[in-house]
XYZ file of C-alpha atoms in Angstrom:
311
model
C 118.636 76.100 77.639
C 118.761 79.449 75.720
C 120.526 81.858 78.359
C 117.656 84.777 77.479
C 114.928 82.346 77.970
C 116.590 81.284 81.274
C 116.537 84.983 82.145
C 112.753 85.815 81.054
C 111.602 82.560 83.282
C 114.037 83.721 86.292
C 112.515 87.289 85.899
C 109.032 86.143 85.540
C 109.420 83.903 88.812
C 110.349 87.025 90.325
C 107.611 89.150 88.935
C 104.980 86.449 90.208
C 105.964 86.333 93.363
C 106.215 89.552 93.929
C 102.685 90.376 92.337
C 101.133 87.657 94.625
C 103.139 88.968 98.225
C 102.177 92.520 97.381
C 98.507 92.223 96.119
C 95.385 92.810 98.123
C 92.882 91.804 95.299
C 92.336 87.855 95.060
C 92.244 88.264 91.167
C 95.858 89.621 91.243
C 97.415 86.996 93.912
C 96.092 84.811 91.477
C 97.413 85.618 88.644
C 100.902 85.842 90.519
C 100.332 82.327 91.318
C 99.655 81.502 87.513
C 102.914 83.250 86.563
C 104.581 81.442 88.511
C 103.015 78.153 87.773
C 103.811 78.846 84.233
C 107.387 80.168 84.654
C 108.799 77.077 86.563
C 107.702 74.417 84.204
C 109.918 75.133 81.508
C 112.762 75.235 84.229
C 111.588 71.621 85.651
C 111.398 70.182 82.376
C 114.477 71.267 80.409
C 116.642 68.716 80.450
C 113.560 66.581 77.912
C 114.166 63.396 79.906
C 111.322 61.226 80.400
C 111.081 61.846 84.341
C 111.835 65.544 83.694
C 108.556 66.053 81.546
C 106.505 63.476 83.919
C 107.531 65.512 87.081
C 106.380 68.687 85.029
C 102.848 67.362 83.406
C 102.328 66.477 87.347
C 103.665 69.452 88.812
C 101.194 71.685 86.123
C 98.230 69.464 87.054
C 98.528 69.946 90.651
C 99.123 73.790 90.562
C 96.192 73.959 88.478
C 94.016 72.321 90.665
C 95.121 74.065 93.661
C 94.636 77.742 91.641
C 91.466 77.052 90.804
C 90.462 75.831 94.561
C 91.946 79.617 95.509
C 89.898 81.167 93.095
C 86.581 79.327 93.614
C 87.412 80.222 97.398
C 87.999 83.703 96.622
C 84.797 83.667 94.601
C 82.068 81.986 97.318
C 83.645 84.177 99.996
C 82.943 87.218 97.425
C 79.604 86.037 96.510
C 78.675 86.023 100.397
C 80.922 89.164 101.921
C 81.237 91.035 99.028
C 84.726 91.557 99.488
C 87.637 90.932 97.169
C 89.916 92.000 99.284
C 92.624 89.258 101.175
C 92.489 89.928 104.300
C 88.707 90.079 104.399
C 88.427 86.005 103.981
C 85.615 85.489 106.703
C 83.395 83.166 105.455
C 84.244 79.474 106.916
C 83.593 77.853 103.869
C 86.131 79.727 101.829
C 88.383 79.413 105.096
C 87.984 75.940 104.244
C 88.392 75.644 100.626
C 91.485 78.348 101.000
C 93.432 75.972 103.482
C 93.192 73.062 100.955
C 94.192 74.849 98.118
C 97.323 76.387 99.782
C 98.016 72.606 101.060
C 98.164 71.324 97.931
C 100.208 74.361 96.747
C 102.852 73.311 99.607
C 102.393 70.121 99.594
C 100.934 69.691 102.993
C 99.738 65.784 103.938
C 97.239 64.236 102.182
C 98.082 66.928 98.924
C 101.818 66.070 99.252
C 102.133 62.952 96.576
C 103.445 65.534 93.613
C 106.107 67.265 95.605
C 108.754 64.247 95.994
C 108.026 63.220 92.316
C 108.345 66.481 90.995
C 111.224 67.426 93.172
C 112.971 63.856 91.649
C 112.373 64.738 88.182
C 113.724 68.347 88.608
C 117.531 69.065 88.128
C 119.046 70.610 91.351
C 118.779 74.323 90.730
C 114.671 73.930 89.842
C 115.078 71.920 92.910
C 116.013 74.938 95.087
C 113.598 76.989 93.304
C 111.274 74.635 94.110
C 111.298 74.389 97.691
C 112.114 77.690 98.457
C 111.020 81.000 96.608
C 108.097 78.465 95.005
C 106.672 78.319 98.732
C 106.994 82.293 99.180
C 103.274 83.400 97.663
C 101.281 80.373 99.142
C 102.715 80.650 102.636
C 102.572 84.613 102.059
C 98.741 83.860 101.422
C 98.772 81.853 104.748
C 99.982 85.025 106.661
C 97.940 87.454 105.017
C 94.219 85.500 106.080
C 95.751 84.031 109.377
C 93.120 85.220 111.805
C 90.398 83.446 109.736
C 91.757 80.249 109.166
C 90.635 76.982 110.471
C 93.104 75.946 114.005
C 91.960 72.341 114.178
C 92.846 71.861 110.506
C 95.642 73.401 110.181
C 96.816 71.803 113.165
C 95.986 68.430 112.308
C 97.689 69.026 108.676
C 100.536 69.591 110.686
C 100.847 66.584 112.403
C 100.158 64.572 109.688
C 102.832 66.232 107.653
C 105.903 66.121 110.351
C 104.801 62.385 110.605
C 104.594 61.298 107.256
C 107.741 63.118 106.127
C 109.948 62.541 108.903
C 108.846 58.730 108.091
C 108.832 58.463 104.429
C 112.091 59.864 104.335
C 113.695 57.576 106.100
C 113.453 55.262 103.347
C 115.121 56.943 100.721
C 118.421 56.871 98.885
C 117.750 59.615 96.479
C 118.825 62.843 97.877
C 116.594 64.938 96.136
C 113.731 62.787 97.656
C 114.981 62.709 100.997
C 115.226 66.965 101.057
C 111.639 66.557 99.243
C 109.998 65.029 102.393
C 111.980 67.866 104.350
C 110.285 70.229 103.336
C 106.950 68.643 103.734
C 108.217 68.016 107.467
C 109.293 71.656 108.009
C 105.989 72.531 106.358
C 104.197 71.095 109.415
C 106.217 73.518 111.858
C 105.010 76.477 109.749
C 101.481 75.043 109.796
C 100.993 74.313 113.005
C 101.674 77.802 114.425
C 100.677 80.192 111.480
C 97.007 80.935 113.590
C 98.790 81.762 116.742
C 101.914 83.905 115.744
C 102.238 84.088 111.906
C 105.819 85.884 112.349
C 107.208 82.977 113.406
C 105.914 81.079 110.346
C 107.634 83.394 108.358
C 110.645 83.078 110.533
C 111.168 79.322 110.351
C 110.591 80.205 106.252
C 113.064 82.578 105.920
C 116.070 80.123 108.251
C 114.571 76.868 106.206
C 114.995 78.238 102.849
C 118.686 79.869 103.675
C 119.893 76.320 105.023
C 117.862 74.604 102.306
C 119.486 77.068 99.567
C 123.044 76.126 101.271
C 122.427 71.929 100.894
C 121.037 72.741 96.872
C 123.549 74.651 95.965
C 126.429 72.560 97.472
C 125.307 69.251 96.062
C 125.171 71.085 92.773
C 128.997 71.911 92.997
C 130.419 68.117 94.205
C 127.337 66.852 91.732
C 125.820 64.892 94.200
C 122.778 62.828 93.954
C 122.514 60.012 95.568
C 123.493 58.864 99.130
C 125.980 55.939 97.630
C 127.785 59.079 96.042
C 127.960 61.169 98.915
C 129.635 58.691 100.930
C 132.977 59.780 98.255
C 132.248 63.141 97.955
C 135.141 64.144 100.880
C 137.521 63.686 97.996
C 136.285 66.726 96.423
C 135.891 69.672 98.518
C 136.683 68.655 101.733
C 135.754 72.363 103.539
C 132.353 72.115 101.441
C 131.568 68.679 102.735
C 132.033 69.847 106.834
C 129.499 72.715 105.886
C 126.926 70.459 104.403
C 127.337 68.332 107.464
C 126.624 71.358 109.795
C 124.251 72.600 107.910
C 122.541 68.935 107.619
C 122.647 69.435 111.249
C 121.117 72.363 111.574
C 117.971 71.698 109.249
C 117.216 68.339 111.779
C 117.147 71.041 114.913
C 119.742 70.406 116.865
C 121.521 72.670 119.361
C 122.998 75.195 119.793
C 122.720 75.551 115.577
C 120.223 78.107 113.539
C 117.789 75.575 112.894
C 117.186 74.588 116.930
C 115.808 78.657 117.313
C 112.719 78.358 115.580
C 111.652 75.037 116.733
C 112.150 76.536 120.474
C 110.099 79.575 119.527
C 106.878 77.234 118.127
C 107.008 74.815 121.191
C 107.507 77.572 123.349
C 104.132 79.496 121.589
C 102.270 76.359 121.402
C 102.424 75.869 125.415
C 101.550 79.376 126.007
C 98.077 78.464 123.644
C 97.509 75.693 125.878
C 98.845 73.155 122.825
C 101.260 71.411 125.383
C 100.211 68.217 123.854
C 100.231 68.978 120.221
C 103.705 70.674 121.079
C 104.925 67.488 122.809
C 103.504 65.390 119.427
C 105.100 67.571 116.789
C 108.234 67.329 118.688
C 108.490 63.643 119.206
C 107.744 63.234 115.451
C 110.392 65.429 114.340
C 112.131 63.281 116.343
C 111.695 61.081 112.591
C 113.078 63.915 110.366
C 116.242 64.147 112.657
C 117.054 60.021 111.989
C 117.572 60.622 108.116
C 119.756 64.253 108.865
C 121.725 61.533 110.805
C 122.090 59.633 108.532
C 122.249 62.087 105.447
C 125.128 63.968 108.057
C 126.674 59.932 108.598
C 127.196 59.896 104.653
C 129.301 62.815 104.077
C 131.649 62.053 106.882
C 132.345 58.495 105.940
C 136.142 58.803 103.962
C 135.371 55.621 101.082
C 137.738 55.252 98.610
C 136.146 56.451 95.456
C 136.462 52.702 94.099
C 134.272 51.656 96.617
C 131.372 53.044 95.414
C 131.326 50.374 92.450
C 130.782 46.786 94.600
């Protein structure tokens, strides 16, 4: 790709984003959303292979959907309040219709078919964009109309999501795939305690993008893909390989690394709300997530001959 077009979509990323975290109108978070919506494809689909335009017809269709759902929500909650502004979201419906729409956006369970398709399709660096400043706006959203969302839902979208992605990705030998139904796993940790203490959503954001960027950006240097792959990738850069493996490590929760903290902090919030059993449940299915970081971890410190690979 053209260099100056790869700057103008970088910079309009950017510019959406930070139009949708900043605004207070629902028209302008909106049209940060659209920017952004707009901005990525051309990134997702530049390589013109088949899967690459496939992953970004789906990725456009979805985003679509899920920006009109925020502005007919924005609209019925208008029509009723008479308020435009964010924070002021206090009609149910529009609660409702809001949650949905930012689900799909994320790619929460049941709106979470796109994301590992898209996420496939995608070369590595859209891939990072992807799952991390692409979440920014929605989950900014999320934190802005907190005290009027829906706790059961959200909750239950939660579950559903730490299940089904700690599960599904234990299936998977595409890498890209397997960080795909990550995300939709950490997703559920954010979810689940955005109602009660929205800092800490932002907090597990801010430590799962960081360790997310880290895992992108190294399997872009030792051109990694695919699990069979990884197995040889010691050969390369040795010193890279033990930080992917910590950092592997860290993203599945385990002490005494980064990504343990903000797991502690939700179960320790969710038992103060009286949530002890949702807390226990979200915890024993993450249990799920932490099987494939095994075995994503088990790959890169397996030392293959490179020939092996082949048979």
């Amino acid at each position: 790709m053209n260099p100056q077009a790869n700057l103008i979509f970088i910079i309009s990323l950017l510019l959406g984003t930070t139009i949708t975290i900043s605004s207070n109108h629902w028209i302008m978070a909106w049209t940060g959303l659209e920017i952004n919506t707009l901005a990525i494809l051309p990134l997702i689909s530049k390589s013109h292979h088949p899967r690459a335009i496939e992953a970004a017809t789906k990725y456009f269709l979805t985003q679509s959907a899920a920006s009109a759902l925020v502005l007919f929500s924005s609209m019925t909650n208008a029509w009723h309040t008479g308020q435009w502004d964010i924070t002021q979201l206090t009609h149910p419906t529009s609660s409702l219709i809001l949650t949905s729409a930012i689900a799909m956006k994320l790619g929460l369970v049941p709106f979470h078919f796109w994301f590992p398709e898209v996420l496939q399709g995608s070369p590595l660096t859209t891939g990072l964009l992807l799952s991390t400043i692409m979440k920014l706006p929605p989950i900014a959203l999320l934190y802005m109309t907190s005290h009027s969302l829906n706790p059961t839902l959200l909750t239950t979208l939660a579950i559903l999501s730490t299940a089904l992605g700690g599960w599904m990705g234990l299936n998977q030998t595409q890498i890209r795939k397997v960080l795909a139904f990550s995300s939709i796993s950490h997703l559920g940790w954010m979810a689940i305690i955005i109602v009660y203490n929205p800092k800490l959503t932002l907090l597990n954001f801010y430590l799962y993008a960081m360790m997310t960027a880290t895992i992108f950006l190294t399997l872009n240097t030792i051109k990694v893909l695919k699990l069979s792959t990884l197995m040889t990738a010691w050969t390369k850069i040795p010193s890279l390989n033990a930080m992917l493996l910590l950092t592997l490590l860290s993203l599945a929760g385990l002490p005494p690394l980064t990504g343990f903290l903000p797991k502690w902090l939700i179960i320790q919030e969710l038992t103060k709300q009286d949530m002890a059993p949702a807390a226990t449940l979200i915890s024993l299915l993450s249990l799920l997530s932490l099987f494939f970081y095994l075995r994503l971890a088990y790959c890169t410190t397996i030392t293959l001959p490179p020939h092996t690979t082949n048979h």
